[in-house]
Coordinates of C-alpha atoms in Angstrom, one line a residue:
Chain A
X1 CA -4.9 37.0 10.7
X2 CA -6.7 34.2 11.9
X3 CA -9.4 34.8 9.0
X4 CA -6.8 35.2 6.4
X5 CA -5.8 31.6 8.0
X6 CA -9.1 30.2 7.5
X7 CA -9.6 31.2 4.3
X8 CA -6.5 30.1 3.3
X9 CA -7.6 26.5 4.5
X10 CA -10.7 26.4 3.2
X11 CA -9.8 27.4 -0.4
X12 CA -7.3 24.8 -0.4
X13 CA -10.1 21.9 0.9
X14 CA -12.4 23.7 -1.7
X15 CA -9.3 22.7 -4.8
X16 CA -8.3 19.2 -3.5
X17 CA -12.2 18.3 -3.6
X18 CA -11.5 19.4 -7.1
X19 CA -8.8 16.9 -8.0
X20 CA -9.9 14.4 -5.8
X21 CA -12.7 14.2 -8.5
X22 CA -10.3 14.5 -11.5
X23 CA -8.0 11.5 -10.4
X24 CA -11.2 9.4 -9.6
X25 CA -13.7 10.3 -12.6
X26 CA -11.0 8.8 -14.8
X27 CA -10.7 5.6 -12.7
X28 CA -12.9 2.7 -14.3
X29 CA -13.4 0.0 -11.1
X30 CA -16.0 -1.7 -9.3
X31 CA -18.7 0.9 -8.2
X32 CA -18.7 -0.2 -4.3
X33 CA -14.8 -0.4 -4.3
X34 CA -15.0 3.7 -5.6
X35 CA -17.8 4.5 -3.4
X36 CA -16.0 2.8 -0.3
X37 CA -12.7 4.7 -1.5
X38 CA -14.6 8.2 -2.1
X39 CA -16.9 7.9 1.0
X40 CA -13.6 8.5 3.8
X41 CA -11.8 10.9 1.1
X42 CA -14.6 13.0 0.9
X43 CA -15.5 12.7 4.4
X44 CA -14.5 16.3 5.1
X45 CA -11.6 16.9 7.7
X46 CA -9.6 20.1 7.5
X47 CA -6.9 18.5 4.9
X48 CA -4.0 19.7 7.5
X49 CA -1.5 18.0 6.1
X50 CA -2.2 19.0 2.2
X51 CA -2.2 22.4 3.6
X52 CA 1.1 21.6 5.4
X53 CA 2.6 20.2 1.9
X54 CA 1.4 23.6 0.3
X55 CA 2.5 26.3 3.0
X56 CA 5.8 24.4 3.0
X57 CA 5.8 24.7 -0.8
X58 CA 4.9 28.2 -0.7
X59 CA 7.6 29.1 1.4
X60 CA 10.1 28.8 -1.6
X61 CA 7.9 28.7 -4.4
X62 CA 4.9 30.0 -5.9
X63 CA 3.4 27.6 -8.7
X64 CA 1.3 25.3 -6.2
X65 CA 0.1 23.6 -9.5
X66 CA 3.1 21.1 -8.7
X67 CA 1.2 20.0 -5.0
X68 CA -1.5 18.8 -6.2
X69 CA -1.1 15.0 -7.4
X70 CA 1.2 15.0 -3.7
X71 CA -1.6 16.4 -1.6
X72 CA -4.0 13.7 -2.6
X73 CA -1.3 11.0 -2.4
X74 CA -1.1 12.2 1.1
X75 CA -4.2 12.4 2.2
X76 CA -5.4 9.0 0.8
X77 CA -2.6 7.4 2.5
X78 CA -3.5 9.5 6.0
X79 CA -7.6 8.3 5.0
X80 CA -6.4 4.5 4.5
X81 CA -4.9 4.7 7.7
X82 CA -8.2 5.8 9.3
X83 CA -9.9 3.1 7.6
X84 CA -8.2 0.2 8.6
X85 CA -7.8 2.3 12.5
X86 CA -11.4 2.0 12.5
X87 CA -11.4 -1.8 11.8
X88 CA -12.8 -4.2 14.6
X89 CA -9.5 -6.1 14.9
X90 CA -8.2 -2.8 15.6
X91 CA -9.9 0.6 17.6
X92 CA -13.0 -0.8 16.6
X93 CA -14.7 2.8 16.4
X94 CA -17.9 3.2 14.5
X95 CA -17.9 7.1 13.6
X96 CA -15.3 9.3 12.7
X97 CA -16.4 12.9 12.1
X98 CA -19.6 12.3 12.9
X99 CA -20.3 9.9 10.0
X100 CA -20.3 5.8 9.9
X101 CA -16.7 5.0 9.6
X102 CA -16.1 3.3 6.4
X103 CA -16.1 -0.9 7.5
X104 CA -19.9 0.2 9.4
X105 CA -21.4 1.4 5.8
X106 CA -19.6 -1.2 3.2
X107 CA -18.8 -3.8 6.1
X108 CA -15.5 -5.0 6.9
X109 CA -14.1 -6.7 3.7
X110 CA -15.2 -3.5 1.4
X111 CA -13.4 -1.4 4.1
X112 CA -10.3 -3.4 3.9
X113 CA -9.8 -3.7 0.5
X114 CA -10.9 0.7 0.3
X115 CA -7.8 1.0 2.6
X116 CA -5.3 -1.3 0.5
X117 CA -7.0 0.4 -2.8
X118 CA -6.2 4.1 -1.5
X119 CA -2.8 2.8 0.0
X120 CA -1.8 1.5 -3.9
X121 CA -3.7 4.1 -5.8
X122 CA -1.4 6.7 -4.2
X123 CA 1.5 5.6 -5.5
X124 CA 0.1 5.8 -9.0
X125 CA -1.4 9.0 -8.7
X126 CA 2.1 10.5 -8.1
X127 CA 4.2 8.2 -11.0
X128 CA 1.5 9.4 -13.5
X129 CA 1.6 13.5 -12.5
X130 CA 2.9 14.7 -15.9
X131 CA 4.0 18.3 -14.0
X132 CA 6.9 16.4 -12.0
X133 CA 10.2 15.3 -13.6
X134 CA 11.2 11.3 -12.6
X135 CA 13.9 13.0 -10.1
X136 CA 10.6 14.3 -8.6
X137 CA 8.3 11.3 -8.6
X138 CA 11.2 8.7 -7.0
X139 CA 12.0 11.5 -4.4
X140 CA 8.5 11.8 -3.1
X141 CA 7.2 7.9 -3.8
X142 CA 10.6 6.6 -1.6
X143 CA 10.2 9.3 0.9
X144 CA 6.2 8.7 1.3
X145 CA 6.8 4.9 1.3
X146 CA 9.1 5.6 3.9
X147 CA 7.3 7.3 5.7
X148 CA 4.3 5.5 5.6
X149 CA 5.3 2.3 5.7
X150 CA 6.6 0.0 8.1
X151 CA 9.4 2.1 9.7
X152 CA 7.1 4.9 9.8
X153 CA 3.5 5.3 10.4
X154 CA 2.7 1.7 10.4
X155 CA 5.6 1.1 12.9
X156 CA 3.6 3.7 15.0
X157 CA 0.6 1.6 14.9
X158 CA 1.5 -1.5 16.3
X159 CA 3.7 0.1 18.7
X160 CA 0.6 2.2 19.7
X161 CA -1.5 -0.7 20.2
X162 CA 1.9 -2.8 22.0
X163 CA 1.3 0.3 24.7
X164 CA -1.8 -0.3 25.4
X165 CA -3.0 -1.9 29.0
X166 CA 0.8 -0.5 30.0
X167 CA 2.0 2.2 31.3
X168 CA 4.5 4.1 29.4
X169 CA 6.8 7.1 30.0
X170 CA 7.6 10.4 27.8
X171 CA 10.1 9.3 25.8
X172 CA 8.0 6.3 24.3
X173 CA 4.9 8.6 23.8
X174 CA 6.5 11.1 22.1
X175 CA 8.4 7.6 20.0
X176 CA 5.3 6.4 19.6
X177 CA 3.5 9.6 17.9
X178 CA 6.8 10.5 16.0
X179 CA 5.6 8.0 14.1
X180 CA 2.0 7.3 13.9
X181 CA 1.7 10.9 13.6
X182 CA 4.7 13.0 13.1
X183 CA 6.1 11.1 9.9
X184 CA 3.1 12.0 7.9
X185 CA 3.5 15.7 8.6
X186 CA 7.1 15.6 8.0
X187 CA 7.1 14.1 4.4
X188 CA 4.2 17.2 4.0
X189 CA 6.5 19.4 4.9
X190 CA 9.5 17.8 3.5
X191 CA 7.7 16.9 0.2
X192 CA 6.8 20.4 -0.1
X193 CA 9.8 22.1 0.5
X194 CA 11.4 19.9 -1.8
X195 CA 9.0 20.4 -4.7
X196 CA 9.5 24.3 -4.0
X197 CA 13.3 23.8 -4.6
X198 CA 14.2 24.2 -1.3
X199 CA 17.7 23.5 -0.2
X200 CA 18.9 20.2 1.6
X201 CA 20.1 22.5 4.5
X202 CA 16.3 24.0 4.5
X203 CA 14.4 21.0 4.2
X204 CA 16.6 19.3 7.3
X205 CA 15.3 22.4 9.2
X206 CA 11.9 22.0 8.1
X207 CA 11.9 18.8 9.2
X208 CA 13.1 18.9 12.8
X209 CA 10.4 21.6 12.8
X210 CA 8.0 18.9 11.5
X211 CA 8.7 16.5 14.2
X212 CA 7.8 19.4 17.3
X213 CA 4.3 20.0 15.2
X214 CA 3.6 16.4 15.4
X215 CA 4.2 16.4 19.1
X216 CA 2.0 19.4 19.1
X217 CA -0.5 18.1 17.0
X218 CA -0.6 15.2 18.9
X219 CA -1.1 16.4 22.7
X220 CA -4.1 18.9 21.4
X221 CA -5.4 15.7 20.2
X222 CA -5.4 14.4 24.0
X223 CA -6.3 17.3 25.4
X224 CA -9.1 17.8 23.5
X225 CA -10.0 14.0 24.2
X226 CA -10.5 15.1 27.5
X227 CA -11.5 18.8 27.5
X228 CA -13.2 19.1 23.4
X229 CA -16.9 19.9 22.1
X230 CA -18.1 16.3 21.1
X231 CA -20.7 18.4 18.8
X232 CA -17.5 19.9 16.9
X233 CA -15.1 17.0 17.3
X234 CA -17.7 14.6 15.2
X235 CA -17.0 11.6 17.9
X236 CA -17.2 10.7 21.8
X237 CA -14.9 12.1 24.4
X238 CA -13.2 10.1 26.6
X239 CA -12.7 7.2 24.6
X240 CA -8.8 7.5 25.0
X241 CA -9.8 6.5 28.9
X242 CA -12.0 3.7 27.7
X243 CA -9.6 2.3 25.1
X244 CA -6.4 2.3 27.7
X245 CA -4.6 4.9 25.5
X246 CA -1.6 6.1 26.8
X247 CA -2.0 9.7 26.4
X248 CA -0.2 13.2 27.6
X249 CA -2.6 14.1 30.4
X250 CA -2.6 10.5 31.8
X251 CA 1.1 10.9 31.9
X252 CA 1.4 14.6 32.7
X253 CA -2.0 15.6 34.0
X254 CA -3.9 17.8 32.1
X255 CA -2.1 20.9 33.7
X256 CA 1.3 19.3 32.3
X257 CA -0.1 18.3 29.0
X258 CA -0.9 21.9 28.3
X259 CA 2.8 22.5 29.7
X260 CA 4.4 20.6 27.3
X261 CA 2.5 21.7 24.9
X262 CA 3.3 25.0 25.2
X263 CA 6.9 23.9 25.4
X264 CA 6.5 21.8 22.2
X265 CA 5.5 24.8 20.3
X266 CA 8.5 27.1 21.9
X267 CA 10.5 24.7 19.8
X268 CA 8.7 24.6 16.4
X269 CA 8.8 28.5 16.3
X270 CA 12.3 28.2 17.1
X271 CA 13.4 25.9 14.1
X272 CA 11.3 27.7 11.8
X273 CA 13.2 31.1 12.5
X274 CA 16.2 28.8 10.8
X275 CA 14.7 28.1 8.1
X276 CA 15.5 31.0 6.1
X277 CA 12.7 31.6 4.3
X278 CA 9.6 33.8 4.7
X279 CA 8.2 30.5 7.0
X280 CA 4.8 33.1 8.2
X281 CA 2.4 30.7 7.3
X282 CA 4.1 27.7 8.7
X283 CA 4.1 29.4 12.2
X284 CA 0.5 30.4 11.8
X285 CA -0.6 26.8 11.3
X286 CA 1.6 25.7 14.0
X287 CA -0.5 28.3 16.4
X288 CA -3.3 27.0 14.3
X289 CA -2.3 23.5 15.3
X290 CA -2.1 24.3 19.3
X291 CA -5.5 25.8 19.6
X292 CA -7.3 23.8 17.3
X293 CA -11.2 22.8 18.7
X294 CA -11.3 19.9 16.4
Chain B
X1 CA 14.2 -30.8 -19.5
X2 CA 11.6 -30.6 -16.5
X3 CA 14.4 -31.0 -14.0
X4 CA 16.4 -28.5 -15.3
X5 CA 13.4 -26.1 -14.8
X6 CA 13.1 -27.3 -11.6
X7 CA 16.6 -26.5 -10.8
X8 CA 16.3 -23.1 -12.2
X9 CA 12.9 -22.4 -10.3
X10 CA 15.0 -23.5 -6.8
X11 CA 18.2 -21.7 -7.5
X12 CA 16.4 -18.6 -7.9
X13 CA 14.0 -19.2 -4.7
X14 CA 17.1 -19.6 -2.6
X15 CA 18.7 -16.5 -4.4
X16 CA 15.3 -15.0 -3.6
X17 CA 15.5 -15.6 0.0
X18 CA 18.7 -14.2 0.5
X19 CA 17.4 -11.0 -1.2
X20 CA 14.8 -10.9 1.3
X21 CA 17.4 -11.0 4.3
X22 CA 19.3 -8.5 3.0
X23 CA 16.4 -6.1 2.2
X24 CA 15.3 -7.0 6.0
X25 CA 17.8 -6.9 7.9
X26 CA 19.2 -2.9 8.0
X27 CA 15.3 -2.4 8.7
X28 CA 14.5 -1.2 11.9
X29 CA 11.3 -1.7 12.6
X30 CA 9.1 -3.2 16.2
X31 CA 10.1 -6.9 16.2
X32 CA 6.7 -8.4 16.1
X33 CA 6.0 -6.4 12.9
X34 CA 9.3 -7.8 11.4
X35 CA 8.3 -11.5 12.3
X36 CA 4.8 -10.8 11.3
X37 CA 6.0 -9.6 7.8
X38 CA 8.7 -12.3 7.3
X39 CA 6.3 -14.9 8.9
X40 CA 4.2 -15.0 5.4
X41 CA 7.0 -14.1 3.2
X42 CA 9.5 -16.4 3.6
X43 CA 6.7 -19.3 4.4
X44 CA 7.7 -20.8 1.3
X45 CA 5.6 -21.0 -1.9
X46 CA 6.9 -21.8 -5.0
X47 CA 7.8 -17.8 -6.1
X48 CA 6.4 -18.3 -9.5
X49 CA 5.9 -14.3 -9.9
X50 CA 9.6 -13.6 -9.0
X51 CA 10.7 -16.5 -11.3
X52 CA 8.5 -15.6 -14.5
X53 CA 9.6 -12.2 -13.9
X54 CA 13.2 -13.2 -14.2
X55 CA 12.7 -15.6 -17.2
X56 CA 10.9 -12.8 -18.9
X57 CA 13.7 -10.7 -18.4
X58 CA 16.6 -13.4 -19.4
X59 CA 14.5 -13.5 -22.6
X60 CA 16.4 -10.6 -23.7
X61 CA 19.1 -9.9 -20.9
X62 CA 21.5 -11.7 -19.1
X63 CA 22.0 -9.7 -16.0
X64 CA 19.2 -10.8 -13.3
X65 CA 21.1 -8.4 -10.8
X66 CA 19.0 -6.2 -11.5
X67 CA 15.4 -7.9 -11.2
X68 CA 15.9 -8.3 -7.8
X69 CA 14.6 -5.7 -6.2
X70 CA 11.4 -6.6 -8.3
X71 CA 11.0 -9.7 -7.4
X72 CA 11.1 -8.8 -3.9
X73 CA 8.7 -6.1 -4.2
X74 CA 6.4 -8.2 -6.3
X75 CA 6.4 -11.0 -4.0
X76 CA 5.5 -8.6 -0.7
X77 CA 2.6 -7.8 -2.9
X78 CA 1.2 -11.0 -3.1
X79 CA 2.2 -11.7 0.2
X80 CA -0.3 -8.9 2.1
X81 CA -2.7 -9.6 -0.8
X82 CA -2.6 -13.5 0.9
X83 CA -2.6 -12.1 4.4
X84 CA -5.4 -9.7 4.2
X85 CA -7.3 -12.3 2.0
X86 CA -7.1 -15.1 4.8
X87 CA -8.6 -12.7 7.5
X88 CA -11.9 -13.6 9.5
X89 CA -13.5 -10.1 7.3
X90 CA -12.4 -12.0 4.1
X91 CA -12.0 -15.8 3.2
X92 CA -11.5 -16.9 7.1
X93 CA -8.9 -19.4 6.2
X94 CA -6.4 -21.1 9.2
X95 CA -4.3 -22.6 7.0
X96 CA -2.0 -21.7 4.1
X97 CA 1.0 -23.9 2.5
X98 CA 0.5 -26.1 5.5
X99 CA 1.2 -23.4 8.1
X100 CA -1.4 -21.3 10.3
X101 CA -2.4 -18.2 8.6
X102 CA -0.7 -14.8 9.8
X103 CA -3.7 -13.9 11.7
X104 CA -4.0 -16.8 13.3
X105 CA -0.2 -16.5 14.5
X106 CA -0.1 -13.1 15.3
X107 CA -3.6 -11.9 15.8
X108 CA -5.9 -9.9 13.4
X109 CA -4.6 -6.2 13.7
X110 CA -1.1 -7.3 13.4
X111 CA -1.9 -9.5 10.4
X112 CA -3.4 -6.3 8.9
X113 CA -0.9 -4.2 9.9
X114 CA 2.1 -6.5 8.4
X115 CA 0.2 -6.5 5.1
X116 CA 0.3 -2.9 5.3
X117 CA 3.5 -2.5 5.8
X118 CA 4.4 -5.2 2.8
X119 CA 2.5 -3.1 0.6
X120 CA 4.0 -0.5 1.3
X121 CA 7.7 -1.3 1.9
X122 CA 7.3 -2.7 -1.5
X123 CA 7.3 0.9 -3.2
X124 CA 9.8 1.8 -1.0
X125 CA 12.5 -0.9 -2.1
X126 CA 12.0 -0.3 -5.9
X127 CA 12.5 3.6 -4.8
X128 CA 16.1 2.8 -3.2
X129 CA 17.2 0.7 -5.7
X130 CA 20.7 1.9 -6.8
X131 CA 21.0 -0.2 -9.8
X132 CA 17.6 1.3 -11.5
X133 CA 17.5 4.3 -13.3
X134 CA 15.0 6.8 -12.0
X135 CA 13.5 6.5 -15.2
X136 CA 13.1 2.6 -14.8
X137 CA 12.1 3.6 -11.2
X138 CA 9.2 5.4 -12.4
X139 CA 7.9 2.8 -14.7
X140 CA 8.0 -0.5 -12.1
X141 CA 6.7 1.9 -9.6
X142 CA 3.8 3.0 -11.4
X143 CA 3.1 -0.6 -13.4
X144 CA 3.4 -2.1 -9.7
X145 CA 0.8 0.1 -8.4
X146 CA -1.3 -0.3 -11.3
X147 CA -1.4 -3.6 -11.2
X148 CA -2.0 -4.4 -7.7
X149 CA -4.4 -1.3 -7.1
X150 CA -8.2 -0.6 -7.4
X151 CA -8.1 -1.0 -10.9
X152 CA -6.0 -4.2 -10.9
X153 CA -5.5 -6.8 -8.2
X154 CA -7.7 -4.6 -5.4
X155 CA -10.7 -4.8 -8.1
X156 CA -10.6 -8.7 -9.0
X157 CA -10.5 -9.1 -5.0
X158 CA -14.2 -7.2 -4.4
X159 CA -15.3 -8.5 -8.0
X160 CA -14.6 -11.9 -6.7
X161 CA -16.2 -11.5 -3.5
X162 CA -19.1 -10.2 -5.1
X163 CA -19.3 -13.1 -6.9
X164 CA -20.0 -15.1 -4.0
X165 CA -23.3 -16.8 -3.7
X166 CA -23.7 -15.8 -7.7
X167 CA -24.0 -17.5 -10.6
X168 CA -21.8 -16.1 -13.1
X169 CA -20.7 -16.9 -16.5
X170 CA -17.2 -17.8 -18.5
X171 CA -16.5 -13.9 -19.8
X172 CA -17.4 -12.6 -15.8
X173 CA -14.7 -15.4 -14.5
X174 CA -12.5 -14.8 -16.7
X175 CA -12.3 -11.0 -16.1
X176 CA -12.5 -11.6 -12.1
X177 CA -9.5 -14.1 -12.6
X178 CA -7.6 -11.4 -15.2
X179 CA -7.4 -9.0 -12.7
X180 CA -7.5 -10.9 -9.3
X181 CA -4.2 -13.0 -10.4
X182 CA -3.5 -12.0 -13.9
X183 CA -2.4 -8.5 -13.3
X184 CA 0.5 -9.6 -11.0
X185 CA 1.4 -12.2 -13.4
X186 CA 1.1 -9.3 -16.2
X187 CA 3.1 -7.0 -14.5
X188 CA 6.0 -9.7 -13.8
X189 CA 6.2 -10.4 -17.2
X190 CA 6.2 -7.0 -18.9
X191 CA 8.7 -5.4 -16.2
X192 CA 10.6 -8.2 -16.7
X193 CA 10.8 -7.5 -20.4
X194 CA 10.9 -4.4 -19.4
X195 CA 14.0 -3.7 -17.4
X196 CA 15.6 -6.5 -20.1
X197 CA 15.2 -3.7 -22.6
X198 CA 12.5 -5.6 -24.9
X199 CA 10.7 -3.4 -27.4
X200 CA 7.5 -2.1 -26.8
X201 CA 6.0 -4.5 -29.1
X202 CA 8.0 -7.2 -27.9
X203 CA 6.4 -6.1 -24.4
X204 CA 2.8 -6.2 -25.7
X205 CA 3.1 -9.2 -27.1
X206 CA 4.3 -10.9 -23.7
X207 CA 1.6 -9.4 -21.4
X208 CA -0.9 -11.1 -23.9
X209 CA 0.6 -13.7 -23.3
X210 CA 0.8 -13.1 -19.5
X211 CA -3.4 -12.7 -20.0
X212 CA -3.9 -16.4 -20.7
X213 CA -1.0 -17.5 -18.2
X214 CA -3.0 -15.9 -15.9
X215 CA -6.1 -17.6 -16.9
X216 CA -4.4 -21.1 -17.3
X217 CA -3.0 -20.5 -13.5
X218 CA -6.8 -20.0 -12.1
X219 CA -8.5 -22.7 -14.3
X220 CA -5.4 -24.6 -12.6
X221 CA -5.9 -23.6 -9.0
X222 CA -9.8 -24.4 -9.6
X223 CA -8.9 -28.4 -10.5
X224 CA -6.3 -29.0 -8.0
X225 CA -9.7 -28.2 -5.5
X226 CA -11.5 -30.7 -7.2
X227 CA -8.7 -33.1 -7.9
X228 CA -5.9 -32.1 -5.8
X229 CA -3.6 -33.6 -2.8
X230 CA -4.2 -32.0 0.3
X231 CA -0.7 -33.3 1.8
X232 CA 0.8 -31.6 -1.7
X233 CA -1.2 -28.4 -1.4
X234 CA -0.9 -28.0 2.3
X235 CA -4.8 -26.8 2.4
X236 CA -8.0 -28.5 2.4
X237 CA -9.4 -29.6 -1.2
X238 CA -13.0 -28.9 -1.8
X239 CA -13.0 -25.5 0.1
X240 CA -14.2 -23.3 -3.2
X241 CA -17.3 -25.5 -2.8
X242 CA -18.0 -24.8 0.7
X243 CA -17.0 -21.6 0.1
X244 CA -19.6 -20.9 -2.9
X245 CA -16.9 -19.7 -4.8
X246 CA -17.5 -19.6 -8.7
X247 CA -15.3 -22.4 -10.5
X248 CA -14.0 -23.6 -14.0
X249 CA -15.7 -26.7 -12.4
X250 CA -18.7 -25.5 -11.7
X251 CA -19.4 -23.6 -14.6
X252 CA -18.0 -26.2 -17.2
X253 CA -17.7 -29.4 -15.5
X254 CA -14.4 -31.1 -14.8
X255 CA -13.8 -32.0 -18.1
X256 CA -14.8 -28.7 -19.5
X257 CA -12.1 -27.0 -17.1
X258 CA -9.4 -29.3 -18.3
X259 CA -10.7 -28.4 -22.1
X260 CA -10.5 -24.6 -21.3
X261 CA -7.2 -25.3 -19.8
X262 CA -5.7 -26.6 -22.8
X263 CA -7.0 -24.0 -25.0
X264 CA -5.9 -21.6 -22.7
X265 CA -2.3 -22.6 -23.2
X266 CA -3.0 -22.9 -26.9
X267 CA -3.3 -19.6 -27.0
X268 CA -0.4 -19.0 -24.8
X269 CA 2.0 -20.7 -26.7
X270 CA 1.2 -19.1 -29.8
X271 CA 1.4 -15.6 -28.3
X272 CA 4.8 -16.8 -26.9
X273 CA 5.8 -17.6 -30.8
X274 CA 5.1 -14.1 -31.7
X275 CA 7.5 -12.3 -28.9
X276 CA 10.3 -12.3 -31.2
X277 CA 12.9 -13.6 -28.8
X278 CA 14.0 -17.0 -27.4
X279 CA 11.1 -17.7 -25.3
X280 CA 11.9 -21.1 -24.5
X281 CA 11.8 -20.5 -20.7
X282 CA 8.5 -19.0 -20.8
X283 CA 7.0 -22.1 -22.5
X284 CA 8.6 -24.6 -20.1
X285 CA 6.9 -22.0 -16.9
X286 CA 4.0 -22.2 -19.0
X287 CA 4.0 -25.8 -18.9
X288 CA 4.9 -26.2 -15.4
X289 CA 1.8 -23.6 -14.2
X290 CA -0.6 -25.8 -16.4
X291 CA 0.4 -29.0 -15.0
X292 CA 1.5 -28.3 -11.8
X293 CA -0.2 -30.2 -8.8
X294 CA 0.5 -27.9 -5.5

């Protein structure tokens, strides 16, 4: 099962790779601006929330042809995040998956204007996918905007970086990563189901769900912070400690973190069983999710 | 006649303004990201994007309800493009229209952050806006994010930086400036014609014309730093020089940039003869960005 899982992952990375080069061969701008843009798109990752935004498709619909222009959209906007994360005004980190982040190899004005360029070029990428009908393209560019934007992820950013130096308690965390994490996955999920024709009723399912796997996704990400394989996570451990992050085990204590986690995932399983739908693959990335190594 | 412009350009600023609040308010977002946002957007500037895009539509509609939304979007555009320009990684400015720069107000990440979420909230306001069709939706969306995006505004920004410390000649400024300021100012003018229901012809023939306003507005810009006011201006005059930024001035001389200038709008005006609609309103704005002196 696990195999089947992998596989099922990989092919998907192996066909966004694909269209990533289709939507950017196309593109006629400034070579560093492209190389800047292609360096963190390429720069591997397991593409989790493309794969989200096509297991959540699946679930209803078979013809994933219809994901693809969304995928990217997501991922650039999830890769522009990362960019301007990594800035010195901001985390001020200088590899990310065991490469140079982006401002260290084009320095810091290249890597600025690579994260606004991937920000806007997403947009485009979905108004111009001749497979979806307008309905289509203004459902997914308001709900990714909102998403995204700055009662969303963004809002998730500045309230991360308000939090830290301070000590905060569950219900912010779990605030804070709702959005800086959790509203990503939920328009992949959302988004997907939608494009797939699922009902309203079904999407608001889906997306309750979404919201536990962020929490998930989220507290492995701590835990692995303290626990992980710097070899396989591509980056130091313990840098939530030096930065001040507020994270689960500082909160909980490793122990609890796992806990919750565990808890966390109770729930996701739970919503998905309402679903109605064949939602297999969604729970298997949800397990795949928890136990994740990097 | 110039005061009568003038009163048109302030009715609609103020009209503009009360857009903003309305778009602002239902928004819940963390308050510092809110101030940091409306901080650079409602610090004033003369909105001559919002107003060219409404003039271009009144050339062949009279309900400006429905530019709005536009406007606003358009002018968060070139309101992050501002902010992430002025940062230490970019131009390093202080000062803008007389007030301290966003970063300098509400520190670097913020400042990055709010543009960000401008950018992005943009999209999402043209995605919600209930008196577009989703067919007029698509377009905006997609000629916004074109514009603005690594193959418009994002790409004169790194051509321009490039340019830095280079000598470059009248067809390589000209190309940085069409796509650093022109795009914007090509995109209010066609999706103003646009959403006024012009003919595709009548559309082509106004973002032409938008090319050389574009051009006129930089050869503009590039005097007033000779020439300029500094009280009128609210910056420093003389900062391209010390900035090694490439000039009309310095490629052609003073006189030579106030010759281009007046070919420029030469060019402008005839283009403007050849929309096929009352353009008087677009000649007077063309007259008032050529002669402007802040």
């Amino acid at each position: 099962m696990k195999q089947l899982l992998e596989g099922y992952i990989e092919s998907n990375q192996q066909l966004f790779l694909d269209k990533v080069k289709e939507h950017f061969k196309p593109l006629t701008i400034p070579e560093q601006l492209k190389k800047s843009m292609l360096y963190s798109l390429e720069a591997g990752g397991k593409r989790l929330r493309p794969i989200l935004l096509r297991a959540s498709f699946e679930t209803y619909s078979p013809n994933v042809e219809k994901t693809y222009s969304t995928q990217i959209a997501l991922e650039m906007i999830h890769t522009y995040s990362l960019i301007h994360d990594d800035l010195p005004a901001m985390d001020d980190d200088s590899y990310r998956r065991g490469l140079l982040t982006n401002h260290k190899v084009f320095g810091e004005a290249t890597a600025i204007l690579a994260g606004d360029g991937l920000l806007t070029y997403s947009f485009e990428i979905i108004a111009n996918d001749p497979l979806l009908s307008e309905v289509e393209k203004v459902y997914i560019l308001r709900e990714l905007a909102r998403a995204s934007g700055p009662s969303g992820m963004v809002a998730g950013q500045i309230l991360d970086m308000e939090a830290e130096n301070q000590s905060v308690n569950l219900e912010q965390l779990e605030k804070i990563h709702a959005l800086k994490t959790g509203e990503l996955l939920r328009f992949a999920v959302s988004a997907g189901a939608f494009l797939g024709n699922a009902t309203e009723e079904q999407i608001q399912h889906l997306e309750q769900f979404a919201y536990y796997l962020g929490l998930i996704f989220q507290v492995q990400d701590d835990i692995l912070d303290v626990t992980g394989d710097e070899g396989k996570l591509g980056k130091a451990v313990g840098s939530d400690e030096s930065n001040h992050k507020s994270t689960y085990p500082k909160l909980l204590g490793l122990d609890g973190a796992i806990e919750m986690k565990k808890r966390y995932t109770e729930k996701a399983m739970e919503l998905l069983k309402h679903a109605n739908a064949n939602t297999s693959r969604l729970a298997e990335l949800t397990t795949y999710f928890s136990e994740r190594d990097h």
